PDB file of C-alpha atoms in Angstrom:
ATOM      1  CA  MET A 234       1.431 -85.531-134.166  1.00 65.00           C
ATOM      2  CA  ALA A 235       3.326 -86.270-137.008  1.00 73.00           C
ATOM      3  CA  GLY A 236       3.801 -89.368-139.330  1.00 69.00           C
ATOM      4  CA  TYR A 237       3.726 -90.769-142.738  1.00 76.00           C
ATOM      5  CA  GLY A 238       0.304 -90.550-144.499  1.00 66.00           C
ATOM      6  CA  GLU A 239      -2.216 -92.602-142.221  1.00 68.00           C
ATOM      7  CA  ARG A 240       0.341 -93.902-140.067  1.00 74.00           C
ATOM      8  CA  ALA A 241       1.131 -91.852-137.021  1.00 72.00           C
ATOM      9  CA  VAL A 242       4.474 -92.197-135.602  1.00 77.00           C
ATOM     10  CA  LEU A 243       4.992 -89.056-133.052  1.00 85.00           C
ATOM     11  CA  ASP A 244       2.013 -87.952-130.835  1.00 82.00           C
ATOM     12  CA  ASP A 245       1.941 -85.530-127.875  1.00 82.00           C
ATOM     13  CA  ILE A 246       5.238 -84.271-128.465  1.00 86.00           C
ATOM     14  CA  ASN A 247       6.187 -80.723-126.401  1.00 89.00           C
ATOM     15  CA  LEU A 248       9.895 -80.457-126.913  1.00 90.00           C
ATOM     16  CA  THR A 249      12.125 -77.369-126.425  1.00 92.00           C
ATOM     17  CA  ILE A 250      15.630 -77.827-127.739  1.00 93.00           C
ATOM     18  CA  PRO A 251      17.965 -75.551-125.479  1.00 93.00           C
ATOM     19  CA  SER A 252      19.849 -72.932-127.680  1.00 93.00           C
ATOM     20  CA  GLY A 253      23.581 -73.311-127.820  1.00 93.00           C
ATOM     21  CA  ARG A 254      23.628 -76.938-126.152  1.00 95.00           C
ATOM     22  CA  ASN A 255      24.404 -80.349-127.503  1.00 96.00           C
ATOM     23  CA  THR A 256      21.370 -82.593-127.314  1.00 96.00           C
ATOM     24  CA  ALA A 257      21.349 -86.016-128.212  1.00 97.00           C
ATOM     25  CA  ILE A 258      17.992 -88.174-129.243  1.00 96.00           C
ATOM     26  CA  VAL A 259      18.034 -91.827-127.932  1.00 96.00           C
ATOM     27  CA  GLY A 260      15.915 -94.694-128.083  1.00 95.00           C
ATOM     28  CA  ALA A 261      14.995 -98.254-129.409  1.00 93.00           C
ATOM     29  CA  ASN A 262      14.497 -98.790-133.047  1.00 90.00           C
ATOM     30  CA  ALA A 263      11.265 -97.524-134.783  1.00 87.00           C
ATOM     31  CA  CYS A 264      10.562 -95.453-131.524  1.00 89.00           C
ATOM     32  CA  GLY A 265      10.691 -92.059-133.572  1.00 87.00           C
ATOM     33  CA  LYS A 266      13.946 -90.701-133.447  1.00 90.00           C
ATOM     34  CA  SER A 267      14.299 -90.024-136.826  1.00 89.00           C
ATOM     35  CA  THR A 268      10.881 -88.795-137.401  1.00 88.00           C
ATOM     36  CA  LEU A 269      10.904 -86.241-134.926  1.00 90.00           C
ATOM     37  CA  LEU A 270      14.187 -84.971-136.642  1.00 90.00           C
ATOM     38  CA  ARG A 271      12.648 -84.699-139.832  1.00 89.00           C
ATOM     39  CA  THR A 272       9.634 -82.856-138.246  1.00 90.00           C
ATOM     40  CA  LEU A 273      12.040 -80.327-136.666  1.00 91.00           C
ATOM     41  CA  SER A 274      13.924 -79.924-139.940  1.00 88.00           C
ATOM     42  CA  ARG A 275      10.541 -79.294-141.961  1.00 87.00           C
ATOM     43  CA  LEU A 276      11.074 -82.377-144.048  1.00 86.00           C
ATOM     44  CA  LEU A 277       7.692 -83.585-142.545  1.00 82.00           C
ATOM     45  CA  VAL A 278       4.562 -81.296-141.646  1.00 81.00           C
ATOM     46  CA  PRO A 279       2.858 -82.143-138.344  1.00 81.00           C
ATOM     47  CA  GLU A 280      -0.974 -83.126-138.532  1.00 80.00           C
ATOM     48  CA  ARG A 281      -1.389 -81.238-135.527  1.00 81.00           C
ATOM     49  CA  GLY A 282       0.881 -78.581-133.731  1.00 83.00           C
ATOM     50  CA  LYS A 283       3.669 -76.624-135.174  1.00 87.00           C
ATOM     51  CA  VAL A 284       7.447 -76.317-134.955  1.00 89.00           C
ATOM     52  CA  LEU A 285       9.232 -72.728-134.089  1.00 88.00           C
ATOM     53  CA  LEU A 286      12.585 -71.635-134.890  1.00 88.00           C
ATOM     54  CA  ASP A 287      13.361 -68.534-132.749  1.00 87.00           C
ATOM     55  CA  GLY A 288       9.637 -67.855-132.245  1.00 85.00           C
ATOM     56  CA  HIS A 289       8.880 -68.152-136.029  1.00 87.00           C
ATOM     57  CA  SER A 290       7.018 -71.278-137.736  1.00 89.00           C
ATOM     58  CA  ILE A 291       9.610 -73.000-139.791  1.00 88.00           C
ATOM     59  CA  HIS A 292       6.711 -73.703-142.368  1.00 88.00           C
ATOM     60  CA  ARG A 293       6.409 -70.149-143.007  1.00 88.00           C
ATOM     61  CA  LEU A 294      10.115 -69.078-143.527  1.00 87.00           C
ATOM     62  CA  PRO A 295      11.469 -68.614-146.915  1.00 88.00           C
ATOM     63  CA  ALA A 296      13.444 -71.897-147.984  1.00 87.00           C
ATOM     64  CA  ARG A 297      16.929 -69.636-148.396  1.00 86.00           C
ATOM     65  CA  ARG A 298      16.541 -67.945-144.953  1.00 87.00           C
ATOM     66  CA  LEU A 299      15.491 -71.155-143.159  1.00 88.00           C
ATOM     67  CA  ALA A 300      18.812 -72.918-144.807  1.00 88.00           C
ATOM     68  CA  GLN A 301      20.833 -70.176-143.452  1.00 86.00           C
ATOM     69  CA  GLN A 302      19.614 -70.711-139.930  1.00 90.00           C
ATOM     70  CA  LEU A 303      19.076 -74.593-139.906  1.00 92.00           C
ATOM     71  CA  GLY A 304      21.290 -77.363-141.434  1.00 90.00           C
ATOM     72  CA  LEU A 305      20.349 -80.982-141.505  1.00 90.00           C
ATOM     73  CA  LEU A 306      22.466 -84.390-142.187  1.00 90.00           C
ATOM     74  CA  PRO A 307      19.965 -87.026-143.014  1.00 88.00           C
ATOM     75  CA  GLN A 308      20.477 -90.452-141.928  1.00 82.00           C
ATOM     76  CA  SER A 309      21.383 -91.857-145.732  1.00 79.00           C
ATOM     77  CA  PRO A 310      22.128 -89.041-147.976  1.00 86.00           C
ATOM     78  CA  ILE A 311      22.829 -89.621-151.618  1.00 87.00           C
ATOM     79  CA  ALA A 312      25.292 -87.739-153.718  1.00 89.00           C
ATOM     80  CA  PRO A 313      25.129 -86.832-157.591  1.00 90.00           C
ATOM     81  CA  GLU A 314      26.822 -89.216-159.570  1.00 91.00           C
ATOM     82  CA  GLY A 315      30.402 -88.303-160.173  1.00 92.00           C
ATOM     83  CA  ILE A 316      30.305 -85.494-157.969  1.00 96.00           C
ATOM     84  CA  THR A 317      33.579 -84.543-156.246  1.00 96.00           C
ATOM     85  CA  VAL A 318      34.231 -84.025-152.614  1.00 96.00           C
ATOM     86  CA  LEU A 319      35.053 -80.421-153.053  1.00 95.00           C
ATOM     87  CA  ASP A 320      31.897 -79.786-155.258  1.00 95.00           C
ATOM     88  CA  LEU A 321      29.597 -81.453-152.739  1.00 96.00           C
ATOM     89  CA  VAL A 322      31.154 -79.477-149.873  1.00 95.00           C
ATOM     90  CA  SER A 323      30.698 -76.406-151.787  1.00 94.00           C
ATOM     91  CA  ARG A 324      26.955 -76.750-151.942  1.00 92.00           C
ATOM     92  CA  GLY A 325      26.992 -76.151-148.239  1.00 91.00           C
ATOM     93  CA  ARG A 326      27.399 -72.527-149.193  1.00 89.00           C
ATOM     94  CA  HIS A 327      24.614 -72.244-151.622  1.00 84.00           C
ATOM     95  CA  PRO A 328      22.021 -70.529-149.071  1.00 83.00           C
ATOM     96  CA  HIS A 329      24.718 -67.687-148.382  1.00 79.00           C
ATOM     97  CA  GLN A 330      25.112 -66.964-152.201  1.00 74.00           C
ATOM     98  CA  GLY A 331      23.220 -64.348-154.104  1.00 63.00           C
ATOM     99  CA  LEU A 332      20.885 -64.534-156.985  1.00 60.00           C
ATOM    100  CA  PHE A 333      23.772 -64.938-159.564  1.00 62.00           C
ATOM    101  CA  ALA A 334      25.572 -67.361-157.087  1.00 64.00           C
ATOM    102  CA  ARG A 335      29.034 -65.381-156.905  1.00 76.00           C
ATOM    103  CA  TRP A 336      31.417 -67.436-155.269  1.00 79.00           C
ATOM    104  CA  SER A 337      33.292 -65.186-152.426  1.00 85.00           C
ATOM    105  CA  SER A 338      36.271 -65.258-150.191  1.00 87.00           C
ATOM    106  CA  ALA A 339      33.942 -66.229-147.234  1.00 88.00           C
ATOM    107  CA  ASP A 340      32.664 -69.034-149.145  1.00 90.00           C
ATOM    108  CA  GLU A 341      35.872 -70.283-149.973  1.00 93.00           C
ATOM    109  CA  ALA A 342      37.329 -70.084-146.405  1.00 94.00           C
ATOM    110  CA  ALA A 343      34.344 -71.782-144.985  1.00 92.00           C
ATOM    111  CA  VAL A 344      34.648 -74.678-147.336  1.00 95.00           C
ATOM    112  CA  ALA A 345      38.529 -74.974-146.732  1.00 95.00           C
ATOM    113  CA  GLU A 346      37.660 -74.688-142.956  1.00 92.00           C
ATOM    114  CA  ALA A 347      35.259 -77.388-143.425  1.00 92.00           C
ATOM    115  CA  LEU A 348      37.470 -79.896-145.085  1.00 94.00           C
ATOM    116  CA  GLU A 349      39.961 -79.267-142.373  1.00 91.00           C
ATOM    117  CA  ALA A 350      37.899 -79.909-139.498  1.00 85.00           C
ATOM    118  CA  THR A 351      36.752 -83.138-140.808  1.00 86.00           C
ATOM    119  CA  ARG A 352      40.123 -84.258-142.205  1.00 87.00           C
ATOM    120  CA  THR A 353      38.926 -84.497-145.808  1.00 93.00           C
ATOM    121  CA  THR A 354      40.968 -81.961-147.405  1.00 95.00           C
ATOM    122  CA  GLU A 355      43.139 -84.706-149.188  1.00 95.00           C
ATOM    123  CA  LEU A 356      40.132 -86.203-150.633  1.00 95.00           C
ATOM    124  CA  ALA A 357      38.707 -82.997-152.306  1.00 95.00           C
ATOM    125  CA  GLU A 358      39.332 -84.047-155.718  1.00 95.00           C
ATOM    126  CA  ARG A 359      38.173 -87.375-155.629  1.00 96.00           C
ATOM    127  CA  ALA A 360      34.504 -88.630-156.664  1.00 95.00           C
ATOM    128  CA  VAL A 361      32.394 -89.283-153.480  1.00 95.00           C
ATOM    129  CA  GLU A 362      31.485 -92.669-154.944  1.00 93.00           C
ATOM    130  CA  GLU A 363      34.960 -93.782-154.638  1.00 92.00           C
ATOM    131  CA  LEU A 364      35.359 -93.330-150.936  1.00 91.00           C
ATOM    132  CA  SER A 365      34.651 -95.604-147.968  1.00 85.00           C
ATOM    133  CA  GLY A 366      31.749 -95.383-145.877  1.00 82.00           C
ATOM    134  CA  GLY A 367      33.314 -93.599-143.079  1.00 81.00           C
ATOM    135  CA  GLN A 368      34.962 -91.191-145.639  1.00 87.00           C
ATOM    136  CA  ARG A 369      31.736 -90.261-147.187  1.00 88.00           C
ATOM    137  CA  GLN A 370      30.268 -89.912-143.766  1.00 85.00           C
ATOM    138  CA  ARG A 371      32.871 -87.354-142.985  1.00 87.00           C
ATOM    139  CA  VAL A 372      32.496 -85.459-146.614  1.00 92.00           C
ATOM    140  CA  TRP A 373      28.830 -84.938-145.565  1.00 91.00           C
ATOM    141  CA  ILE A 374      29.390 -83.683-142.438  1.00 88.00           C
ATOM    142  CA  ALA A 375      32.127 -81.308-143.984  1.00 91.00           C
ATOM    143  CA  MET A 376      29.067 -79.913-146.021  1.00 92.00           C
ATOM    144  CA  ALA A 377      27.024 -79.540-143.284  1.00 90.00           C
ATOM    145  CA  LEU A 378      29.646 -77.655-141.514  1.00 90.00           C
ATOM    146  CA  ALA A 379      30.173 -75.533-144.487  1.00 92.00           C
ATOM    147  CA  GLN A 380      26.575 -74.183-144.287  1.00 91.00           C
ATOM    148  CA  GLN A 381      27.582 -72.318-140.959  1.00 89.00           C
ATOM    149  CA  THR A 382      23.952 -72.592-139.517  1.00 89.00           C
ATOM    150  CA  GLY A 383      23.139 -71.657-136.203  1.00 90.00           C
ATOM    151  CA  VAL A 384      21.473 -75.193-135.653  1.00 93.00           C
ATOM    152  CA  LEU A 385      22.467 -78.299-137.003  1.00 94.00           C
ATOM    153  CA  LEU A 386      20.485 -81.374-136.793  1.00 94.00           C
ATOM    154  CA  LEU A 387      22.187 -84.906-137.600  1.00 95.00           C
ATOM    155  CA  ASP A 388      20.635 -88.280-137.855  1.00 93.00           C
ATOM    156  CA  GLU A 389      22.999 -91.097-136.724  1.00 91.00           C
ATOM    157  CA  PRO A 390      26.208 -88.755-137.541  1.00 90.00           C
ATOM    158  CA  THR A 391      28.627 -91.762-136.472  1.00 87.00           C
ATOM    159  CA  THR A 392      27.006 -94.328-138.676  1.00 79.00           C
ATOM    160  CA  PHE A 393      29.671 -96.484-140.957  1.00 74.00           C
ATOM    161  CA  LEU A 394      32.434 -94.965-138.736  1.00 82.00           C
ATOM    162  CA  ASP A 395      34.632 -97.154-136.464  1.00 87.00           C
ATOM    163  CA  ILE A 396      35.338 -96.350-133.137  1.00 90.00           C
ATOM    164  CA  HIS A 397      38.270 -93.964-133.719  1.00 87.00           C
ATOM    165  CA  HIS A 398      36.106 -91.712-136.473  1.00 84.00           C
ATOM    166  CA  GLN A 399      33.126 -91.961-134.057  1.00 89.00           C
ATOM    167  CA  ILE A 400      34.944 -90.150-131.198  1.00 90.00           C
ATOM    168  CA  GLU A 401      36.498 -87.786-133.989  1.00 85.00           C
ATOM    169  CA  VAL A 402      33.175 -86.886-135.322  1.00 86.00           C
ATOM    170  CA  LEU A 403      31.856 -86.183-131.877  1.00 91.00           C
ATOM    171  CA  ASP A 404      34.934 -84.266-130.887  1.00 90.00           C
ATOM    172  CA  LEU A 405      34.334 -82.298-133.729  1.00 86.00           C
ATOM    173  CA  LEU A 406      30.654 -81.254-132.886  1.00 90.00           C
ATOM    174  CA  VAL A 407      31.538 -80.480-129.503  1.00 92.00           C
ATOM    175  CA  ASP A 408      34.010 -78.239-130.710  1.00 88.00           C
ATOM    176  CA  LEU A 409      31.663 -76.566-133.050  1.00 87.00           C
ATOM    177  CA  ASN A 410      28.932 -76.148-130.198  1.00 91.00           C
ATOM    178  CA  ARG A 411      31.856 -74.759-127.900  1.00 91.00           C
ATOM    179  CA  MET A 412      33.551 -72.140-130.348  1.00 86.00           C
ATOM    180  CA  ARG A 413      30.648 -71.396-132.535  1.00 85.00           C
ATOM    181  CA  GLY A 414      27.915 -71.556-130.198  1.00 89.00           C
ATOM    182  CA  THR A 415      26.012 -73.990-132.933  1.00 91.00           C
ATOM    183  CA  THR A 416      22.811 -75.642-131.464  1.00 94.00           C
ATOM    184  CA  ILE A 417      23.616 -79.442-131.900  1.00 95.00           C
ATOM    185  CA  VAL A 418      20.707 -81.955-132.080  1.00 96.00           C
ATOM    186  CA  MET A 419      21.580 -85.517-133.061  1.00 95.00           C
ATOM    187  CA  VAL A 420      20.144 -89.195-132.899  1.00 95.00           C
ATOM    188  CA  LEU A 421      22.470 -91.578-131.427  1.00 95.00           C
ATOM    189  CA  HIS A 422      22.456 -95.270-130.973  1.00 91.00           C
ATOM    190  CA  GLU A 423      25.251 -95.598-128.737  1.00 93.00           C
ATOM    191  CA  LEU A 424      24.025 -94.737-125.015  1.00 95.00           C
ATOM    192  CA  ASN A 425      27.319 -94.205-123.741  1.00 96.00           C
ATOM    193  CA  LEU A 426      28.633 -91.901-126.377  1.00 96.00           C
ATOM    194  CA  ALA A 427      25.545 -90.135-125.992  1.00 96.00           C
ATOM    195  CA  ALA A 428      25.706 -89.814-122.215  1.00 96.00           C
ATOM    196  CA  ARG A 429      29.645 -88.502-122.601  1.00 96.00           C
ATOM    197  CA  TYR A 430      29.070 -85.929-125.153  1.00 96.00           C
ATOM    198  CA  ALA A 431      25.611 -84.646-124.906  1.00 96.00           C
ATOM    199  CA  ASP A 432      24.704 -81.766-122.540  1.00 96.00           C
ATOM    200  CA  ILE A 433      20.949 -82.957-122.672  1.00 96.00           C
ATOM    201  CA  LEU A 434      19.476 -86.456-123.499  1.00 97.00           C
ATOM    202  CA  VAL A 435      15.997 -86.869-125.049  1.00 96.00           C
ATOM    203  CA  ALA A 436      14.851 -90.299-124.355  1.00 96.00           C
ATOM    204  CA  MET A 437      12.154 -91.549-126.751  1.00 94.00           C
ATOM    205  CA  ALA A 438       9.671 -94.598-126.542  1.00 92.00           C
ATOM    206  CA  LYS A 439       6.595 -95.293-128.815  1.00 90.00           C
ATOM    207  CA  GLY A 440       6.350 -91.908-130.514  1.00 89.00           C
ATOM    208  CA  ARG A 441       6.633 -89.987-127.197  1.00 92.00           C
ATOM    209  CA  ILE A 442       9.285 -88.327-125.113  1.00 93.00           C
ATOM    210  CA  TYR A 443       9.927 -90.720-122.045  1.00 95.00           C
ATOM    211  CA  ALA A 444      12.753 -88.300-120.355  1.00 95.00           C
ATOM    212  CA  ILE A 445      14.535 -85.219-120.888  1.00 96.00           C
ATOM    213  CA  GLY A 446      17.502 -83.690-118.855  1.00 96.00           C
ATOM    214  CA  PRO A 447      20.875 -83.927-118.386  1.00 97.00           C
ATOM    215  CA  PRO A 448      22.699 -87.580-118.837  1.00 97.00           C
ATOM    216  CA  GLU A 449      22.757 -87.827-114.992  1.00 96.00           C
ATOM    217  CA  LYS A 450      19.074 -87.660-114.657  1.00 96.00           C
ATOM    218  CA  VAL A 451      17.817 -89.609-117.809  1.00 96.00           C
ATOM    219  CA  LEU A 452      20.341 -92.235-118.091  1.00 97.00           C
ATOM    220  CA  THR A 453      19.010 -94.494-115.449  1.00 97.00           C
ATOM    221  CA  GLU A 454      18.594 -98.415-115.145  1.00 96.00           C
ATOM    222  CA  GLN A 455      14.923 -97.702-115.048  1.00 97.00           C
ATOM    223  CA  MET A 456      14.955 -95.965-118.116  1.00 97.00           C
ATOM    224  CA  VAL A 457      17.197 -98.420-119.924  1.00 96.00           C
ATOM    225  CA  ARG A 458      14.759-101.063-119.041  1.00 96.00           C
ATOM    226  CA  GLU A 459      11.700 -99.628-120.018  1.00 95.00           C
ATOM    227  CA  VAL A 460      12.842 -97.816-123.272  1.00 95.00           C
ATOM    228  CA  PHE A 461      15.234-100.623-124.389  1.00 95.00           C
ATOM    229  CA  GLY A 462      13.871-103.777-122.598  1.00 93.00           C
ATOM    230  CA  LEU A 463      17.357-104.111-121.480  1.00 93.00           C
ATOM    231  CA  ALA A 464      18.295-104.917-118.072  1.00 94.00           C
ATOM    232  CA  SER A 465      21.868-102.891-116.910  1.00 95.00           C
ATOM    233  CA  ARG A 466      23.877-101.425-114.332  1.00 96.00           C
ATOM    234  CA  ILE A 467      24.660 -97.799-114.535  1.00 97.00           C
ATOM    235  CA  ILE A 468      28.176 -96.624-113.028  1.00 97.00           C
ATOM    236  CA  GLU A 469      30.172 -93.410-113.261  1.00 95.00           C
ATOM    237  CA  ASP A 470      32.242 -92.949-116.258  1.00 94.00           C
ATOM    238  CA  PRO A 471      35.923 -92.835-115.205  1.00 93.00           C
ATOM    239  CA  ILE A 472      36.780 -90.410-117.500  1.00 91.00           C
ATOM    240  CA  THR A 473      34.190 -87.883-117.438  1.00 92.00           C
ATOM    241  CA  GLY A 474      32.136 -88.708-114.166  1.00 94.00           C
ATOM    242  CA  LYS A 475      29.038 -89.226-116.385  1.00 95.00           C
ATOM    243  CA  PRO A 476      26.902 -92.235-116.131  1.00 96.00           C
ATOM    244  CA  MET A 477      27.811 -95.296-118.109  1.00 97.00           C
ATOM    245  CA  MET A 478      25.546 -98.085-118.944  1.00 96.00           C
ATOM    246  CA  ILE A 479      26.704-101.658-118.708  1.00 95.00           C
ATOM    247  CA  PRO A 480      24.405-104.026-120.118  1.00 94.00           C
ATOM    248  CA  LEU A 481      23.267-107.313-118.636  1.00 91.00           C
ATOM    249  CA  GLY A 482      22.788-110.059-121.262  1.00 80.00           C
ATOM    250  CA  ARG A 483      20.832-113.378-120.182  1.00 76.00           C
ATOM    251  CA  HIS A 484      24.282-115.322-119.868  1.00 72.00           C
ATOM    252  CA  VAL A 485      26.035-112.417-118.267  1.00 67.00           C
ATOM    253  CA  ALA A 486      23.218-111.737-115.696  1.00 53.00           C
ATOM    254  CA  CYS A 487      23.066-115.288-114.538  1.00 52.00           C
ATOM    255  CA  GLU A 488      26.556-116.626-114.592  1.00 50.00           C
ATOM    256  CA  PRO A 489      29.179-115.710-112.045  1.00 51.00           C
ATOM    257  CA  SER A 490      32.227-114.212-113.110  1.00 51.00           C
ATOM    258  CA  ARG A 491      35.355-116.431-113.784  1.00 49.00           C
ATOM    259  CA  ASP A 492      38.918-115.012-112.652  1.00 50.00           C
ATOM    260  CA  ARG A 493      40.784-117.148-115.397  1.00 48.00           C
ATOM    261  CA  VAL A 494      40.450-119.037-118.639  1.00 47.00           C
ATOM    262  CA  GLU A 495      40.061-122.726-117.660  1.00 49.00           C
ATOM    263  CA  GLU A 496      42.187-125.146-119.722  1.00 51.00           C
ATOM    264  CA  PRO A 497      39.983-127.275-121.747  1.00 50.00           C
ATOM    265  CA  THR A 498      40.126-131.078-121.028  1.00 49.00           C
ATOM    266  CA  LYS A 499      38.840-134.215-123.286  1.00 51.00           C
ATOM    267  CA  ASN A 500      35.495-133.591-122.146  1.00 53.00           C
ATOM    268  CA  THR A 501      35.714-129.910-123.328  1.00 47.00           C
ATOM    269  CA  PRO A 502      34.634-128.657-126.846  1.00 51.00           C
ATOM    270  CA  GLY A 503      37.700-127.876-128.675  1.00 46.00           C
ATOM    271  CA  ALA A 504      40.072-130.394-127.067  1.00 44.00           C
ATOM    272  CA  GLU A 505      39.840-132.877-129.292  1.00 47.00           C
ATOM    273  CA  LEU A 506      40.704-130.273-132.254  1.00 42.00           C
ATOM    274  CA  ARG A 507      43.396-129.255-130.185  1.00 46.00           C
ATOM    275  CA  THR A 508      44.834-132.673-129.785  1.00 37.00           C
ATOM    276  CA  TRP A 509      44.628-133.272-133.527  1.00 40.00           C
ATOM    277  CA  SER A 510      46.490-130.191-134.623  1.00 40.00           C
ATOM    278  CA  ASP A 511      49.143-131.068-132.207  1.00 43.00           C
ATOM    279  CA  ARG A 512      49.484-134.300-133.839  1.00 43.00           C
ATOM    280  CA  HIS A 513      49.404-132.757-137.405  1.00 47.00           C
ATOM    281  CA  PRO A 514      51.354-129.239-137.129  1.00 48.00           C
ATOM    282  CA  ALA A 515      51.010-127.027-140.057  1.00 47.00           C
ATOM    283  CA  ARG A 516      53.670-127.271-142.620  1.00 43.00           C
TER     284      ARG A 516
END
């Protein structure tokens, strides 16, 4: 059990994150996804139970040792005022430096690799506060990559990103998982992206785990209905062969599909406006 003060959010959670795999946590708003991630990262102490990393309680590990093994990208990180991109990404190397914080060639290489992987090298000298939301998100991911941990936890890593950069970030995390064997655990809102990129889905509902397993087993019409309160159809993703969710809204579910858009008539909303604009063309 874990939560905030007297308010319990998680209850009866029994979860094993598979090593070397890409796991996505999904669920409706306020179901406990971020709370679970915060508990896994030691930001929250469970009232009952324990969190183990390689068989050791994370609450008994020295902070530096834990930071060398487990990295966290929170949902809304805040950068110090005036800090540059290069300085922020370099902070990911602090757990690997000695007592006198000597900068090594390994640190230099790790930072350069993280900047290149996230396509933020050209932003290195700019202040983080000057960047767009999408640029800042990529810089924070670069800092997490520079930390070079065996486990990486990310709370909604695609926030503020357009679809192009969402795909770039998720491709990057898959590369990190496959090339380094990094265990990835991420909270995602977009079900279809979660199903496409994750090896394992963890579906949560009301502070508990509703289902866990490969996307083919977890992403079902019943799960979408019971976890999200949404009617849907599950089809095969034509690109990956994984399940794809098609949501059914009230109007889409009830109205027959139309093969073509009908021409407006005088009784159709917008017809009078069209007639008026035809009579008064723009000058």
